C-alpha positions as CSV (number, residue, x, y, z in Angstrom):
1,M,89.2,129.0,94.1
2,G,86.9,126.3,92.9
3,N,83.5,126.8,91.3
4,E,81.8,125.5,94.5
5,F,82.5,128.9,96.2
6,E,81.0,130.9,93.3
7,K,77.6,129.2,94.0
8,L,77.4,130.9,97.4
9,R,76.0,134.1,96.0
10,D,72.7,132.3,95.0
11,L,72.3,130.2,98.1
12,E,70.1,131.1,101.0
13,K,72.0,129.0,103.5
14,I,75.4,130.4,104.3
15,I,78.8,128.7,104.6
16,I,80.3,126.2,104.9
17,L,78.4,124.4,102.1
18,N,79.7,120.9,102.2
19,D,77.5,117.8,101.7
20,S,79.8,115.8,103.9
21,S,78.1,114.4,107.0
22,K,81.1,115.7,108.9
23,Y,79.5,119.1,109.4
24,P,76.8,120.3,107.1
25,A,76.0,123.9,107.9
26,K,72.9,124.5,110.1
27,I,72.5,128.2,109.5
28,N,69.0,129.0,108.3
29,Y,68.8,132.7,108.2
30,K,67.7,134.2,104.9
31,I,69.5,136.9,103.0
32,G,67.8,139.8,101.3
33,I,70.0,142.6,99.9
34,R,73.5,141.6,98.9
35,K,76.4,144.1,98.6
36,K,79.7,143.3,97.0
37,I,82.6,144.9,98.9
38,T,85.9,146.0,97.5
39,C,89.1,147.1,99.1
40,I,90.4,150.5,98.0
41,S,94.1,151.3,98.5
42,M,95.2,151.8,102.1
43,D,97.8,154.1,103.5
44,K,101.1,152.4,104.3
45,I,101.9,152.3,108.0
46,S,104.6,150.5,110.0
47,F,103.4,147.3,111.8
48,W,105.4,148.2,114.8
49,E,103.8,151.7,114.9
50,V,100.4,150.0,114.9
51,L,101.4,147.7,117.8
52,E,102.7,150.7,119.8
53,R,99.6,152.9,119.2
54,R,96.8,150.3,119.7
55,R,94.4,151.1,122.4
56,S,90.8,150.2,123.1
57,N,88.3,153.1,122.6
58,R,84.6,153.0,123.0
59,G,83.6,156.2,121.2
60,G,83.7,158.0,117.9
61,G,81.7,158.7,114.8
62,A,80.0,156.9,111.9
63,V,81.9,154.3,110.0
64,T,81.9,154.3,106.1
65,I,81.3,151.3,104.0
66,E,84.7,151.9,102.5
67,R,86.4,151.5,105.9
68,L,84.3,148.5,106.8
69,S,85.3,146.9,103.4
70,Q,89.0,147.5,104.1
71,L,88.6,146.1,107.7
72,L,87.0,142.9,106.6
73,H,89.2,142.5,103.5
74,C,92.5,142.8,105.4
75,S,91.4,140.9,108.5
76,A,89.1,138.0,107.5
77,R,88.8,137.3,103.8
78,V,89.7,133.9,102.4
79,Q,93.0,134.2,100.6
80,S,93.1,130.6,99.3
81,S,91.4,127.3,100.0
82,N,91.5,123.5,99.5
83,L,89.7,120.3,100.5
84,A,91.1,118.4,103.4
85,E,91.3,114.6,103.5
86,D,88.1,114.4,105.5
87,G,86.2,116.4,102.9
88,S,86.1,119.6,104.9
89,I,87.2,123.0,103.5
90,K,90.5,124.4,104.7
91,T,91.3,128.1,104.2
92,K,94.1,130.5,104.5
93,R,93.1,133.9,106.0
94,P,95.0,136.9,107.5
95,Y,94.3,135.5,111.0
96,A,95.3,132.1,112.4
97,G,92.7,129.4,112.6
98,A,93.1,125.9,114.0
99,G,94.0,123.5,111.3
100,G,92.8,126.0,108.7
101,R,89.2,125.3,109.7
102,H,88.5,128.9,110.6
103,S,85.3,128.2,112.5
104,I,84.1,131.8,112.9
105,E,81.4,133.6,110.9
106,I,81.2,137.4,111.2
107,L,77.9,139.2,111.5
108,C,77.9,143.0,111.2
109,L,75.4,145.0,113.2
110,A,75.2,148.3,111.2
111,N,73.6,151.1,113.2
112,N,75.4,154.0,111.4
113,V,77.5,152.8,108.6
114,I,77.5,155.3,105.7
115,G,76.6,153.5,102.5
116,L,75.0,150.5,104.2
117,N,71.4,150.0,105.3
118,P,70.9,149.6,109.0
119,G,70.5,146.0,110.1
120,I,72.4,142.7,110.5
121,W,74.7,141.7,107.7
122,H,76.6,138.5,107.2
123,F,80.1,138.7,105.8
124,N,80.9,136.0,103.2
125,P,84.7,135.7,103.2
126,F,84.9,133.6,100.1
127,I,83.5,136.2,97.7
128,S,83.8,139.4,99.8
129,E,80.1,140.0,100.0
130,L,77.8,141.3,102.7
131,G,74.3,139.9,102.8
132,Q,71.6,141.6,104.9
133,I,69.8,139.1,107.1
134,E,66.0,139.3,107.1
135,I,65.2,139.6,110.8
136,N,62.8,141.5,113.0
137,N,63.7,144.8,114.6
138,K,63.2,143.4,118.1
139,F,66.3,141.3,117.8
140,I,68.4,144.3,116.7
141,E,67.1,146.4,119.6
142,E,67.8,143.6,122.1
143,L,71.3,143.2,120.7
144,N,72.0,146.9,120.9
145,V,70.8,147.0,124.5
146,E,73.2,144.2,125.4
147,V,76.1,145.9,123.5
148,K,75.5,149.3,125.2
149,K,75.4,147.5,128.6
150,L,78.8,146.0,127.9
151,L,80.3,149.3,126.7
152,N,78.6,151.3,129.4
153,V,77.4,153.9,126.9
154,E,74.0,155.4,126.1
155,E,74.1,155.5,122.3
156,N,74.3,152.6,119.9
157,P,77.8,152.2,118.4
158,P,77.9,152.7,114.6
159,L,79.1,149.2,114.0
160,V,79.4,146.0,115.9
161,L,81.1,142.8,114.6
162,V,79.6,139.7,116.2
163,Y,81.6,136.4,116.1
164,L,79.8,133.1,115.7
165,S,81.8,129.9,115.9
166,D,80.6,126.7,114.2
167,V,81.6,124.4,117.0
168,K,81.4,121.2,114.9
169,K,83.9,122.4,112.4
170,L,86.5,122.0,115.2
171,T,85.2,119.2,117.3
172,S,84.9,117.0,114.1
173,R,88.6,117.3,113.7
174,Y,90.1,117.8,117.2
175,Q,89.3,116.2,120.5
176,N,90.0,119.5,122.2
177,G,88.0,121.5,119.7
178,I,86.0,123.5,122.2
179,S,89.2,125.1,123.6
180,L,90.4,125.8,120.1
181,L,87.3,127.8,119.1
182,F,88.1,130.4,121.8
183,K,91.7,130.6,120.5
184,D,90.3,131.2,117.0
185,A,88.1,134.0,118.5
186,G,91.2,135.5,120.2
187,N,93.2,135.4,117.0
188,L,90.4,137.1,115.0
189,S,89.8,139.7,117.7
190,A,93.5,140.6,117.9
191,T,93.7,140.9,114.1
192,I,90.6,143.1,114.0
193,S,92.0,145.4,116.8
194,L,95.3,145.9,114.9
195,A,93.5,146.5,111.6
196,C,91.2,149.1,113.2
197,E,94.3,150.9,114.5
198,A,95.9,150.9,111.1
199,L,92.7,152.2,109.4
200,G,92.1,155.0,111.9
201,L,89.2,153.3,113.6
202,N,88.4,153.1,117.2
203,S,87.5,149.7,118.5
204,C,86.7,147.8,121.7
205,Q,86.4,144.1,122.2
206,L,83.2,143.0,123.9
207,G,82.5,140.0,126.1
208,L,79.3,139.1,124.2
209,N,78.7,135.3,124.5
210,S,76.1,132.6,124.1
211,E,74.2,133.8,127.2
212,F,72.7,136.4,124.9
213,N,69.8,134.3,123.6
214,F,69.6,135.1,119.9
215,Y,69.3,131.6,118.4
216,Q,65.7,131.3,117.7
217,D,65.4,134.8,116.3
218,I,68.2,134.4,113.8
219,G,67.7,130.8,112.8
220,V,70.8,129.0,114.0
221,C,71.3,125.9,116.1
222,K,72.4,126.7,119.6
223,D,74.2,123.4,119.9
224,R,76.1,124.2,116.8
225,M,76.8,128.0,116.6
226,W,78.1,129.8,119.6
227,I,78.7,133.5,120.1
228,V,82.4,133.8,121.1
229,G,82.9,137.6,121.1
230,A,82.2,140.9,119.4
231,H,83.9,144.2,118.5
232,S,82.4,147.7,118.6
233,V,83.9,149.9,115.8
234,F,83.9,153.7,115.4
235,N,85.5,156.3,113.2
236,N,88.1,157.9,115.4
237,K,86.6,161.4,114.6
238,K,83.1,162.3,115.5
């Protein structure tokens, strides 16, 4: 990968960092603690066995940072990248993304992740790094209330992955870009679900969407970044 991606560690505004007027990022949240994640070796398991076994499950125990690292690495990391003719960044990742634009950013709500401070963390797929977003506790509480309502449970899940789509990354390239962002979300959700099954994690897709008003709290443009889904994740053993 080019040096431009190595600069991401020291920048307070997150991905995609492109000076082109096509779609400069409008994500203004600030990062405090940064944590590099690594992927330790994983047990080999048949893909067909994973497909056969996969079920949604809304309960379980605490997730470890090692399992979260494996999940993000095998599901959402940037494997390679290049610049498109219009100056935008195209990437190859484990899940399919329209035209290689991969519009979705992943935020991790860590309530009980062993080895990770509680809070909201942004996953940087270019350098496999988590950055804790500096945000007030009221937002975290409101997000947990919404998630528990969707799951119909009383306790906060240990981990929630929230999917934010940068709408303009698709609409600047495709006339039907809005429909494609939901396909991107479906591709990522399916990949996360299968990866959770392979890693011995329970998971459940959540219908979290842009009706949850988080924009002012977290510092993103509502016309630009949409919530297009989420995933609750648990260890399969309490």
